[in-house]
Coordinates of N, CA and C and ligand atoms in Angstrom, one line a residue:
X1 N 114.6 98.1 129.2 CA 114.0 97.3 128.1 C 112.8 96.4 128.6
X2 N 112.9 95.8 130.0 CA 112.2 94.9 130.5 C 110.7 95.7 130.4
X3 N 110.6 97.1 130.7 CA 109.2 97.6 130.7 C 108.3 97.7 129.7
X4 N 108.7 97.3 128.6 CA 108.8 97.9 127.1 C 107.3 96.6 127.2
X5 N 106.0 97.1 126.0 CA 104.8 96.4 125.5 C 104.6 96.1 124.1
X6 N 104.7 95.0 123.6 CA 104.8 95.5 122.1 C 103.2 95.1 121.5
X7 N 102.8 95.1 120.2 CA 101.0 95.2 120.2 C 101.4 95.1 118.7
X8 N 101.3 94.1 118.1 CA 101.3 93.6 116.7 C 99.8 94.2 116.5
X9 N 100.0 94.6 115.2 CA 99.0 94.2 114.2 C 98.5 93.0 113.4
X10 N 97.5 92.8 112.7 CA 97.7 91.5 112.0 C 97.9 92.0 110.5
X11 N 96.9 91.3 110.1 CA 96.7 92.2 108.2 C 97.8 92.8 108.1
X12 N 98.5 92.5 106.9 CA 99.9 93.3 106.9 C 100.5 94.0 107.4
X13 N 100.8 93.1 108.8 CA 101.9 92.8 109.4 C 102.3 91.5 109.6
X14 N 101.8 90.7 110.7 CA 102.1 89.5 110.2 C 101.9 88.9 109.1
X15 N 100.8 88.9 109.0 CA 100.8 88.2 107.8 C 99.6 89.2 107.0
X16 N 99.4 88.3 105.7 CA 98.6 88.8 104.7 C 97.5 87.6 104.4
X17 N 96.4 87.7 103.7 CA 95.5 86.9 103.5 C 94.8 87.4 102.2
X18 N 94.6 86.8 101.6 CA 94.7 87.2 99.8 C 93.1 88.2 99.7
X19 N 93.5 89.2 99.9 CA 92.7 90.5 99.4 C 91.3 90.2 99.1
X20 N 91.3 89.5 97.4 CA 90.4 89.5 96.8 C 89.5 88.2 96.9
X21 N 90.4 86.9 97.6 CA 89.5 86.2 98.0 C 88.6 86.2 99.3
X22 N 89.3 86.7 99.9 CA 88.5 88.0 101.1 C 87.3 89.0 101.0
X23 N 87.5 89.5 100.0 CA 86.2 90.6 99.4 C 85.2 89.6 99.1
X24 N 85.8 88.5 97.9 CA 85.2 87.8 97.1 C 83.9 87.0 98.2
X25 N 84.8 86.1 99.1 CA 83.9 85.5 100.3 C 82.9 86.2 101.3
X26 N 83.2 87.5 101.7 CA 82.2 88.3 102.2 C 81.1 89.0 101.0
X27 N 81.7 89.3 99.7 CA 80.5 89.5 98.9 C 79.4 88.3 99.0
X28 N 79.9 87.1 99.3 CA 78.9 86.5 98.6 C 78.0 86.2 99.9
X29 N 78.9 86.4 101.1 CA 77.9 86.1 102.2 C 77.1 87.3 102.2
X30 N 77.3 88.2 102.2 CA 76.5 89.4 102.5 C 75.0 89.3 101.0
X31 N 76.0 88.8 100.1 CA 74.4 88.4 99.2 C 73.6 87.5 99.3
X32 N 74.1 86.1 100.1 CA 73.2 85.2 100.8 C 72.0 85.7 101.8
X33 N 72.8 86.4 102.5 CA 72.0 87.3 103.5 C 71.2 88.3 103.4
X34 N 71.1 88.6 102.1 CA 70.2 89.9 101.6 C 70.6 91.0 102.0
X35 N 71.9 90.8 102.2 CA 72.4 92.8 102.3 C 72.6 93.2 100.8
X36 N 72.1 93.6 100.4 CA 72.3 94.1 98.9 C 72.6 95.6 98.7
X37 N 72.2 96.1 100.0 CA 71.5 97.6 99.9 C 73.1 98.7 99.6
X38 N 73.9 98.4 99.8 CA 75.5 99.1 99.8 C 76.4 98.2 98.9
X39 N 76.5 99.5 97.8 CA 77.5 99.3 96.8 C 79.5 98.8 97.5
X40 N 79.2 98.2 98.0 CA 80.8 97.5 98.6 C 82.4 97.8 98.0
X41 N 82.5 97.8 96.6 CA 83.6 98.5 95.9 C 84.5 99.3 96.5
X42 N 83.6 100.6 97.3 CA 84.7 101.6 97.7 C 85.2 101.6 99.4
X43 N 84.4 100.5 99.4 CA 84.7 100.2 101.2 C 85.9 99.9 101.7
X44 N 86.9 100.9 102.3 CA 88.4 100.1 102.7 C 88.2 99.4 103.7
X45 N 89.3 98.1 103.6 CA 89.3 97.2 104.8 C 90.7 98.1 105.5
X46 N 91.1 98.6 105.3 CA 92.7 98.6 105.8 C 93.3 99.4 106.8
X47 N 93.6 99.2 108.0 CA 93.8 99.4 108.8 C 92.6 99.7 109.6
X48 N 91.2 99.3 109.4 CA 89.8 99.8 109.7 C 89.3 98.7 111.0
X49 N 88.6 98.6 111.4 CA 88.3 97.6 113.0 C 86.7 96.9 111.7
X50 N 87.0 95.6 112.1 CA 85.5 94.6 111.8 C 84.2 95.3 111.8
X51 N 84.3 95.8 113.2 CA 83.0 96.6 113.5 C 82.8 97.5 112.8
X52 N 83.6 99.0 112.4 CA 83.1 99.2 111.5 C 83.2 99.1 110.3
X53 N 84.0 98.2 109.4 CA 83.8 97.6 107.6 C 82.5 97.5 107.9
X54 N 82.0 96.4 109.1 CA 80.7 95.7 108.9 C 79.5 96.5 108.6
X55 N 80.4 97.6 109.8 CA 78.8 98.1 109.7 C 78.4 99.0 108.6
X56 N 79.9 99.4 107.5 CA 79.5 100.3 106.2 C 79.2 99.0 105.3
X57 N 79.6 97.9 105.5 CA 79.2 96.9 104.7 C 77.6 96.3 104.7
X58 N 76.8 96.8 106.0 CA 75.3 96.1 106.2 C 74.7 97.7 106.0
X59 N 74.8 98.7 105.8 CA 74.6 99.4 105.5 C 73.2 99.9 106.9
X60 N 72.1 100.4 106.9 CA 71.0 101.1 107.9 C 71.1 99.1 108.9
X61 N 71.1 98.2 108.2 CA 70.9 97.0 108.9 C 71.7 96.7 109.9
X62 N 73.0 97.6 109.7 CA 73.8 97.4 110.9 C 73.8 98.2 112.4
X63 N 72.4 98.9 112.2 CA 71.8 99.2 113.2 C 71.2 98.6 114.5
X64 N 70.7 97.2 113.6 CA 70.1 96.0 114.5 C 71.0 95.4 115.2
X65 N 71.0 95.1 116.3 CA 72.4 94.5 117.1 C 71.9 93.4 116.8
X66 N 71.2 92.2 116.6 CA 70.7 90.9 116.2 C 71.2 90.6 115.0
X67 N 70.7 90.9 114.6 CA 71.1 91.4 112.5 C 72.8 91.2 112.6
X68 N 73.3 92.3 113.3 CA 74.8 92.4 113.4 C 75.8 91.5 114.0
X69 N 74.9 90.7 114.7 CA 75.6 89.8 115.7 C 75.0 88.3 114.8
X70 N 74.3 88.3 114.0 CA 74.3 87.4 113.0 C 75.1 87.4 111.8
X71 N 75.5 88.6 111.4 CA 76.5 88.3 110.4 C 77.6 88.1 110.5
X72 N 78.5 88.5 111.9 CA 79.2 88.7 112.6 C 79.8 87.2 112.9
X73 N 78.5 86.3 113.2 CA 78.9 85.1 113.5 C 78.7 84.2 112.2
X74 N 78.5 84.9 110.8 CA 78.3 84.0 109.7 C 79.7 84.2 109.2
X75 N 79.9 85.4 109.2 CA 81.4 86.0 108.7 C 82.4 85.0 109.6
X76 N 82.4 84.6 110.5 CA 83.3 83.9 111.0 C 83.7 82.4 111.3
X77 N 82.5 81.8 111.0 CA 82.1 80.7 110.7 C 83.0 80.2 109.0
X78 N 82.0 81.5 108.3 CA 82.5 81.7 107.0 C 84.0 81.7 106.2
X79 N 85.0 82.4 107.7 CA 85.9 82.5 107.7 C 86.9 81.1 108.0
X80 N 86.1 80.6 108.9 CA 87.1 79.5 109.3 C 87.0 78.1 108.3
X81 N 86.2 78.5 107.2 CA 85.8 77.1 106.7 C 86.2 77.6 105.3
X82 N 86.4 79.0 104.8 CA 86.6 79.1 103.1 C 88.4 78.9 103.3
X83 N 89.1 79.6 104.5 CA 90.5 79.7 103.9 C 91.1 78.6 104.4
X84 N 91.8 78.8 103.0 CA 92.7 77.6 102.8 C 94.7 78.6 102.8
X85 N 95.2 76.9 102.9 CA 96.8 77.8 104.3 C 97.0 78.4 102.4
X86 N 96.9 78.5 101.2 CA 97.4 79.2 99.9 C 96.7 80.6 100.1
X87 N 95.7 81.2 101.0 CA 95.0 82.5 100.9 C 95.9 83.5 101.6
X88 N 96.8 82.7 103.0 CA 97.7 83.2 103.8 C 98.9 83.0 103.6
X89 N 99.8 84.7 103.9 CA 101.4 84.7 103.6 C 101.9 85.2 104.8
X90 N 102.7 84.4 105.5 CA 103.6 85.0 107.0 C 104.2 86.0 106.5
X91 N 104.5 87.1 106.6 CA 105.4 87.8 106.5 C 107.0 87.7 106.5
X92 N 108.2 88.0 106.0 CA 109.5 87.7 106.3 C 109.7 88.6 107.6
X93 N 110.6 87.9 108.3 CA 111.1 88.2 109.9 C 110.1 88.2 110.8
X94 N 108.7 88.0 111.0 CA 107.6 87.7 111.6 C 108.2 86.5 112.7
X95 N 108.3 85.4 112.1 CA 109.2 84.0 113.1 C 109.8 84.4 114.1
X96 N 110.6 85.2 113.4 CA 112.2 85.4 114.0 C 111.8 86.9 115.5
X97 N 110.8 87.7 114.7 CA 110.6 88.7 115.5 C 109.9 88.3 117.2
X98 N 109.3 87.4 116.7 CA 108.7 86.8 117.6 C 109.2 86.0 118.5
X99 N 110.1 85.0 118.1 CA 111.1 84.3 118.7 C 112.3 85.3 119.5
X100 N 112.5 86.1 119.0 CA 113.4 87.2 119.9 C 112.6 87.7 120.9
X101 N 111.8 88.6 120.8 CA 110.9 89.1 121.8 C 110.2 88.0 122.7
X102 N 110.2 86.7 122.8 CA 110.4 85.8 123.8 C 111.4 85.4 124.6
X103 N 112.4 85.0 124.0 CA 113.9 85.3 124.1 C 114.3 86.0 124.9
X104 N 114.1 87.5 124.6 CA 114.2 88.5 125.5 C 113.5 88.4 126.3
X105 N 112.3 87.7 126.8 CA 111.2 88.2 127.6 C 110.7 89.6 127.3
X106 N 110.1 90.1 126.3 CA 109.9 91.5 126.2 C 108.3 91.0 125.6
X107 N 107.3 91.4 126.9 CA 105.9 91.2 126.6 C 105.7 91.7 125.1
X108 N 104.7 90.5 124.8 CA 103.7 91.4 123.3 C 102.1 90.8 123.2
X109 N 101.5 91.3 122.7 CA 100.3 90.8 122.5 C 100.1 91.6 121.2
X110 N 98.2 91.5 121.2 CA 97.9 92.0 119.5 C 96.9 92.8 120.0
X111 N 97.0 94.1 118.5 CA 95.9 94.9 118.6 C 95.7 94.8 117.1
X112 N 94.3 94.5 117.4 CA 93.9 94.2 115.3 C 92.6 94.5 115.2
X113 N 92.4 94.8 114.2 CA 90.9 95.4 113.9 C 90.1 94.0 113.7
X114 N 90.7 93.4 113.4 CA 89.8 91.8 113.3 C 88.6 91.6 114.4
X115 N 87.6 91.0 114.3 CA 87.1 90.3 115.4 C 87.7 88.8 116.0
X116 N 87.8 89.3 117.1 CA 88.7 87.9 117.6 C 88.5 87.3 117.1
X117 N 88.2 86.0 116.9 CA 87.6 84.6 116.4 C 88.4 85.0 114.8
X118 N 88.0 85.6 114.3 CA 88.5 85.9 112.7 C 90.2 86.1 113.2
X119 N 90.3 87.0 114.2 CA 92.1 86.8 114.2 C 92.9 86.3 114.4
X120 N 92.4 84.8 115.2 CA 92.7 83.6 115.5 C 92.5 82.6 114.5
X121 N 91.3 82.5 114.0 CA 91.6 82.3 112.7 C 92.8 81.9 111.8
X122 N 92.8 83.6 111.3 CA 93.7 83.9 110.6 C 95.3 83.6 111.3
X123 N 95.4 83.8 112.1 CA 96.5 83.4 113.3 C 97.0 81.9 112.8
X124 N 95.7 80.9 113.4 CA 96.1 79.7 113.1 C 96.3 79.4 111.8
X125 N 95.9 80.0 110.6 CA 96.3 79.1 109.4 C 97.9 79.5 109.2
X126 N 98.2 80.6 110.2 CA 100.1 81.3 109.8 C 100.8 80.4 110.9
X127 N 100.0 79.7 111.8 CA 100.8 79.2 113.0 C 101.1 79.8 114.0
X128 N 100.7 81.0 113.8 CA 101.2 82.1 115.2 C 100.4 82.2 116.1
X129 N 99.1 81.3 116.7 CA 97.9 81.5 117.6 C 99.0 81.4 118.5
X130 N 99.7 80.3 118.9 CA 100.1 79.5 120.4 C 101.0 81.1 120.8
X131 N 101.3 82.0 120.1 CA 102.3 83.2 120.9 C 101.7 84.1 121.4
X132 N 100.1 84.2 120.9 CA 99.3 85.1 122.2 C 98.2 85.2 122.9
X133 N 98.2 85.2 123.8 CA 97.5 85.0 125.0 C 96.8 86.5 125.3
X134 N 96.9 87.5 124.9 CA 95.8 88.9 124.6 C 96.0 89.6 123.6
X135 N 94.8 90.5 124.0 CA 94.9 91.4 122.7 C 93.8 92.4 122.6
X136 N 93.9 93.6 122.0 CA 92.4 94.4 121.7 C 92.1 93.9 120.5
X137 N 90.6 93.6 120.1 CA 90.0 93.4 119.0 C 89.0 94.2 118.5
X138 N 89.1 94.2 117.1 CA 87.8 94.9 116.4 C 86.5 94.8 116.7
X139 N 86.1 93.8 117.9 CA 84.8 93.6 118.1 C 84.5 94.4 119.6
X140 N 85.4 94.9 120.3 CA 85.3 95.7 121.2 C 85.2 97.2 120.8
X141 N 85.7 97.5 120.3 CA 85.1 99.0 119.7 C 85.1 99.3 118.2
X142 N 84.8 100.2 117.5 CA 84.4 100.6 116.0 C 85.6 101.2 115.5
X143 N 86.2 102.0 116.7 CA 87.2 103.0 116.6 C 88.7 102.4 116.8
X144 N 89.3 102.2 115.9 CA 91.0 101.7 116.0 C 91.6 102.5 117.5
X145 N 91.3 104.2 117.2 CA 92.1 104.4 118.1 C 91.5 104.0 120.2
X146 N 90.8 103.7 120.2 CA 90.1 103.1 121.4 C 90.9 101.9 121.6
X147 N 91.2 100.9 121.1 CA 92.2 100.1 121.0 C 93.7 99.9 121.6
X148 N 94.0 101.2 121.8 CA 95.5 100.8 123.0 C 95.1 100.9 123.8
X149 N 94.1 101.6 124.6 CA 94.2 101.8 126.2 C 93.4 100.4 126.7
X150 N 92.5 99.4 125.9 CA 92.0 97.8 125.7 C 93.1 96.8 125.8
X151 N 94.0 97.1 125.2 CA 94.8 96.4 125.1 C 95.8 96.6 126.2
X152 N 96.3 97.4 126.6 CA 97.2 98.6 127.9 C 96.5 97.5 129.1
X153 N 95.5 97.7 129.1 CA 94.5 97.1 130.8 C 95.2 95.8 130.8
X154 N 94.4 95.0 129.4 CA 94.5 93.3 129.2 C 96.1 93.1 129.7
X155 N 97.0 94.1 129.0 CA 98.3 93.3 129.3 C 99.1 93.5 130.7
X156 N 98.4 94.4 131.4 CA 98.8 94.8 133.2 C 98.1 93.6 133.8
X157 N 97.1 93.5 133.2 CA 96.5 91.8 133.8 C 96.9 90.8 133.3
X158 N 97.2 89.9 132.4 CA 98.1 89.2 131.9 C 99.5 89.3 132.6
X159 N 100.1 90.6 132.5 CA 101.7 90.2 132.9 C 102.1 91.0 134.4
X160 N 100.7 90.8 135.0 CA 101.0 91.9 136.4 C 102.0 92.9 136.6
X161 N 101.9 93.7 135.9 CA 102.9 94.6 136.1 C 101.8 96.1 135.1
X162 N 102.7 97.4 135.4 CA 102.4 98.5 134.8 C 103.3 98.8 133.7
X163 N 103.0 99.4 132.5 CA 103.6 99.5 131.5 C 103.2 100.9 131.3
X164 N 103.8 102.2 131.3 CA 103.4 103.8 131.0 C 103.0 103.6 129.1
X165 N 102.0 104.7 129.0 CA 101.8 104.7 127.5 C 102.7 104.9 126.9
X166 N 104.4 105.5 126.8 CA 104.8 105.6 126.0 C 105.9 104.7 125.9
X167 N 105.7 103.7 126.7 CA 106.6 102.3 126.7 C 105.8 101.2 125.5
X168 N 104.8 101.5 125.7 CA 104.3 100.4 124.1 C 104.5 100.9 122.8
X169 N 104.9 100.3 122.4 CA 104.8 100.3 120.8 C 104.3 99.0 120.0
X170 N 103.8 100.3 119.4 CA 102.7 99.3 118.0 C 103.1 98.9 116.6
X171 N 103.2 98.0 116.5 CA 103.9 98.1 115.1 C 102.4 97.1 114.0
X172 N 102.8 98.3 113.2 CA 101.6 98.1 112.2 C 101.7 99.0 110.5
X173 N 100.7 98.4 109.5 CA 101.0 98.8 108.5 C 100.0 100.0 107.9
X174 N 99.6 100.4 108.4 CA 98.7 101.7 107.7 C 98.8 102.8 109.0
X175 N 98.5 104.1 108.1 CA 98.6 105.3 108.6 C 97.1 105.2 110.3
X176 N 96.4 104.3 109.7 CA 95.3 104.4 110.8 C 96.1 103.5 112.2
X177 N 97.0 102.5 112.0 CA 98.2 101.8 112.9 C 98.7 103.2 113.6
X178 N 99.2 104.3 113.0 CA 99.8 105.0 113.3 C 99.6 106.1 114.1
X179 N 98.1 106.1 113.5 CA 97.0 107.1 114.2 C 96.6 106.2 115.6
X180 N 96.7 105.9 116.0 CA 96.2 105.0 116.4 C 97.1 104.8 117.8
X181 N 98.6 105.2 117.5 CA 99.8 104.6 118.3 C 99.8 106.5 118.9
X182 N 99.6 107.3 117.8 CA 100.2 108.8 117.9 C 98.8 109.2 119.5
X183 N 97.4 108.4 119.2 CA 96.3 109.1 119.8 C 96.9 108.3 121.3
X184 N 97.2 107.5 121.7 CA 97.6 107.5 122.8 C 98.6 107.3 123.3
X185 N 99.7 108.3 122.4 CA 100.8 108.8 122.6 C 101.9 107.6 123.3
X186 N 101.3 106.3 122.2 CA 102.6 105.5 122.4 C 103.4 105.2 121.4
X187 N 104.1 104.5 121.0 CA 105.2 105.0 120.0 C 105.0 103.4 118.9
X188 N 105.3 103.8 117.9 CA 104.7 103.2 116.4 C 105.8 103.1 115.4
X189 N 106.1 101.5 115.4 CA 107.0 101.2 113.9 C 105.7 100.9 112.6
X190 N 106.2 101.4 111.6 CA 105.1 100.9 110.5 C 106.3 100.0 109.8
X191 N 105.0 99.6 109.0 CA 105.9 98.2 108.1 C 105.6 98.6 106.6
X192 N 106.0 98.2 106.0 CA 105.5 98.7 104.5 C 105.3 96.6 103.7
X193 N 105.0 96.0 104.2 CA 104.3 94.7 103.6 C 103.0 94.9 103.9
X194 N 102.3 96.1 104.3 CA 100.8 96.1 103.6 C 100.8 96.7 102.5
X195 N 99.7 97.5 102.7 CA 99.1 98.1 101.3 C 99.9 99.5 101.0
X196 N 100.3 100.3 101.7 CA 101.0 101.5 101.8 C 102.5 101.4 101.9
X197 N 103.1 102.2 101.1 CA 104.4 102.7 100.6 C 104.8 103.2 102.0
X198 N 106.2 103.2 101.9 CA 107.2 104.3 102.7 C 106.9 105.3 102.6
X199 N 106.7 105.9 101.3 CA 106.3 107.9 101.4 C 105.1 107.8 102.2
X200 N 103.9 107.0 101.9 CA 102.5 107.2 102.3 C 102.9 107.2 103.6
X201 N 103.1 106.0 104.2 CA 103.7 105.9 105.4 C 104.6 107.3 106.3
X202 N 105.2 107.6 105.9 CA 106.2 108.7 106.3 C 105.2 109.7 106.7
X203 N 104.7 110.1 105.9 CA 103.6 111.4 105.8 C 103.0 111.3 107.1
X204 N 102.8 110.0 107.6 CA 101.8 109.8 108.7 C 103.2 110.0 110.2
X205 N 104.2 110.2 109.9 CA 105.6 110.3 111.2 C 106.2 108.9 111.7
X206 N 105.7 108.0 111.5 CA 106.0 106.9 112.8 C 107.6 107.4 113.1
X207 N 107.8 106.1 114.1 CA 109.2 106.5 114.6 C 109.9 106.3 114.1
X208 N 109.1 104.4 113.0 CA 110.4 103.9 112.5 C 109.6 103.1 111.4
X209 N 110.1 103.0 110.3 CA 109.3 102.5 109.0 C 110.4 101.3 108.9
X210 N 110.1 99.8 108.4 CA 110.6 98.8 108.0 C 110.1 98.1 106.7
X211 N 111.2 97.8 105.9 CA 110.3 97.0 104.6 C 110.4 95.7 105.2
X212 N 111.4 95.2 106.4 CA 110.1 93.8 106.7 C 111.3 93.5 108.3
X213 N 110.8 92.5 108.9 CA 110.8 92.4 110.4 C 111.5 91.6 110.3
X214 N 112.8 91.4 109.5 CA 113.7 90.5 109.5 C 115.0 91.2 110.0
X215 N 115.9 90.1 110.9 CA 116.9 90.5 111.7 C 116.6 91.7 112.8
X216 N 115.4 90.9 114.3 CA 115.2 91.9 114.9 C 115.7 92.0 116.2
X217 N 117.4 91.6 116.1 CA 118.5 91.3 117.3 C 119.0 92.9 116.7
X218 N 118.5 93.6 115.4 CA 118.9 94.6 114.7 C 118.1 95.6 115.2
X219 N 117.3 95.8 114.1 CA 116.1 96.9 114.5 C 115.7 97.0 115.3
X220 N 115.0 96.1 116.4 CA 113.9 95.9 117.4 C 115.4 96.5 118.5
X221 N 116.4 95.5 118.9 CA 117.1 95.8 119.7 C 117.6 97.9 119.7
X222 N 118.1 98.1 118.8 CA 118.5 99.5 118.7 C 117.3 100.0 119.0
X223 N 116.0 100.0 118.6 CA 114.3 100.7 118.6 C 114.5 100.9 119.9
X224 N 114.7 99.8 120.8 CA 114.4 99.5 122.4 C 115.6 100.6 122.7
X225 N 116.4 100.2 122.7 CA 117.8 100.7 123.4 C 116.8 102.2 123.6
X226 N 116.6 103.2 122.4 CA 116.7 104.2 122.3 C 115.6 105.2 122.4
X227 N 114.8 104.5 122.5 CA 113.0 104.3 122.1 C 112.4 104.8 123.9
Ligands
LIG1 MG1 97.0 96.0 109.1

């Protein structure tokens, strides 16, 4: 059990942050900013890395790395000053899951499509910043699945030690969490407090689907045992 890596997600998993005042606040920065050029509506945020929403969100503009690295830093700015602690919901058993996996001593960190600064953020308004100390971020690559083997390195250096790929597990709420866990063939609980169902979910294999992270002296412990 001791070898075992765990790699939260954020966005529906730990917590949630109200959707539409989320769209609502980037619409309006991106129209302050003169991105006008991309109809935004059909753009998913969900389970997708910052880098690329952003960059289907700036549309040919997000070609300019200047351009990008100004929105990048308006968006975040943007972020830390619109939400308020009513936009953010901890998740049920999130506390508790976290407090055990200390407890145990069973490393974890984060892998989130967020750009850092925005996941810390979001972190601090739930209270959960002070539990991690790494993570892969959305601002290091475009691609979700690029993402464990970022996070894999960060946590051999953080906890000196080696962890094999199929000793981490990801636990996260969309099929792209899952894709994500399957591409470098490490092992994936999904949760169903995001946006996708248990069937939707299922379809994608994980190992282990939860409707929420509560009592994980239960789940987590059996996952490990057997896992
Ligand atoms: Mg998510």
């Amino acid at each position: 059990m001791q070898h075992k890596l765990i790699l939260f997600d954020i966005d529906g998993t730990l917590l949630s942050v109200s959707h539409q005042k989320m769209r609502s606040m980037i619409a309006a920065l991106l129209q302050e900013l003169d991105l006008n050029e991309v109809d935004h509506t059909g753009i998913s945020f969900a389970g997708r890395t910052d880098k690329a929403i952003f960059s289907d969100l700036m549309g040919s503009a997000a070609q300019h790395t200047t351009r990008f690295e100004e929105v990048k830093h308006r968006y975040i700015t943007e972020l830390s000053r619109a939400v308020q602690p009513d936009w953010v919901e901890v998740h049920a058993g999130v506390n508790e899951t976290i407090a055990w996996c200390t407890e145990q001593q069973i490393p974890f960190g984060l892998l989130t499509g967020n750009f850092e600064d925005a996941a810390f953020t979001k972190l601090r308004h739930a209270d959960l910043h002070h539990h991690f100390s790494f993570g892969a971020f959305g601002c290091e690559h475009a691609d979700r699945n690029a993402l464990p083997a970022i996070a894999h390195q960060k946590a051999e250096a953080a906890f000196n030690r080696t962890f094999s790929q199929e000793d981490i597990i990801i636990i996260g709420d969309t099929p792209n969490d899952v894709a994500c866990a399957r591409h470098y063939k490490a092992q994936c609980i999904a949760v169903t407090t995001g946006p996708f169902s248990e069937n939707e979910l299922n379809q994608h294999r994980p190992d282990l689907i939860l409707h929420s992270m509560e009592k994980p002296e239960k789940w987590l412990h059996d996952f490990l045992r057997t896992a």
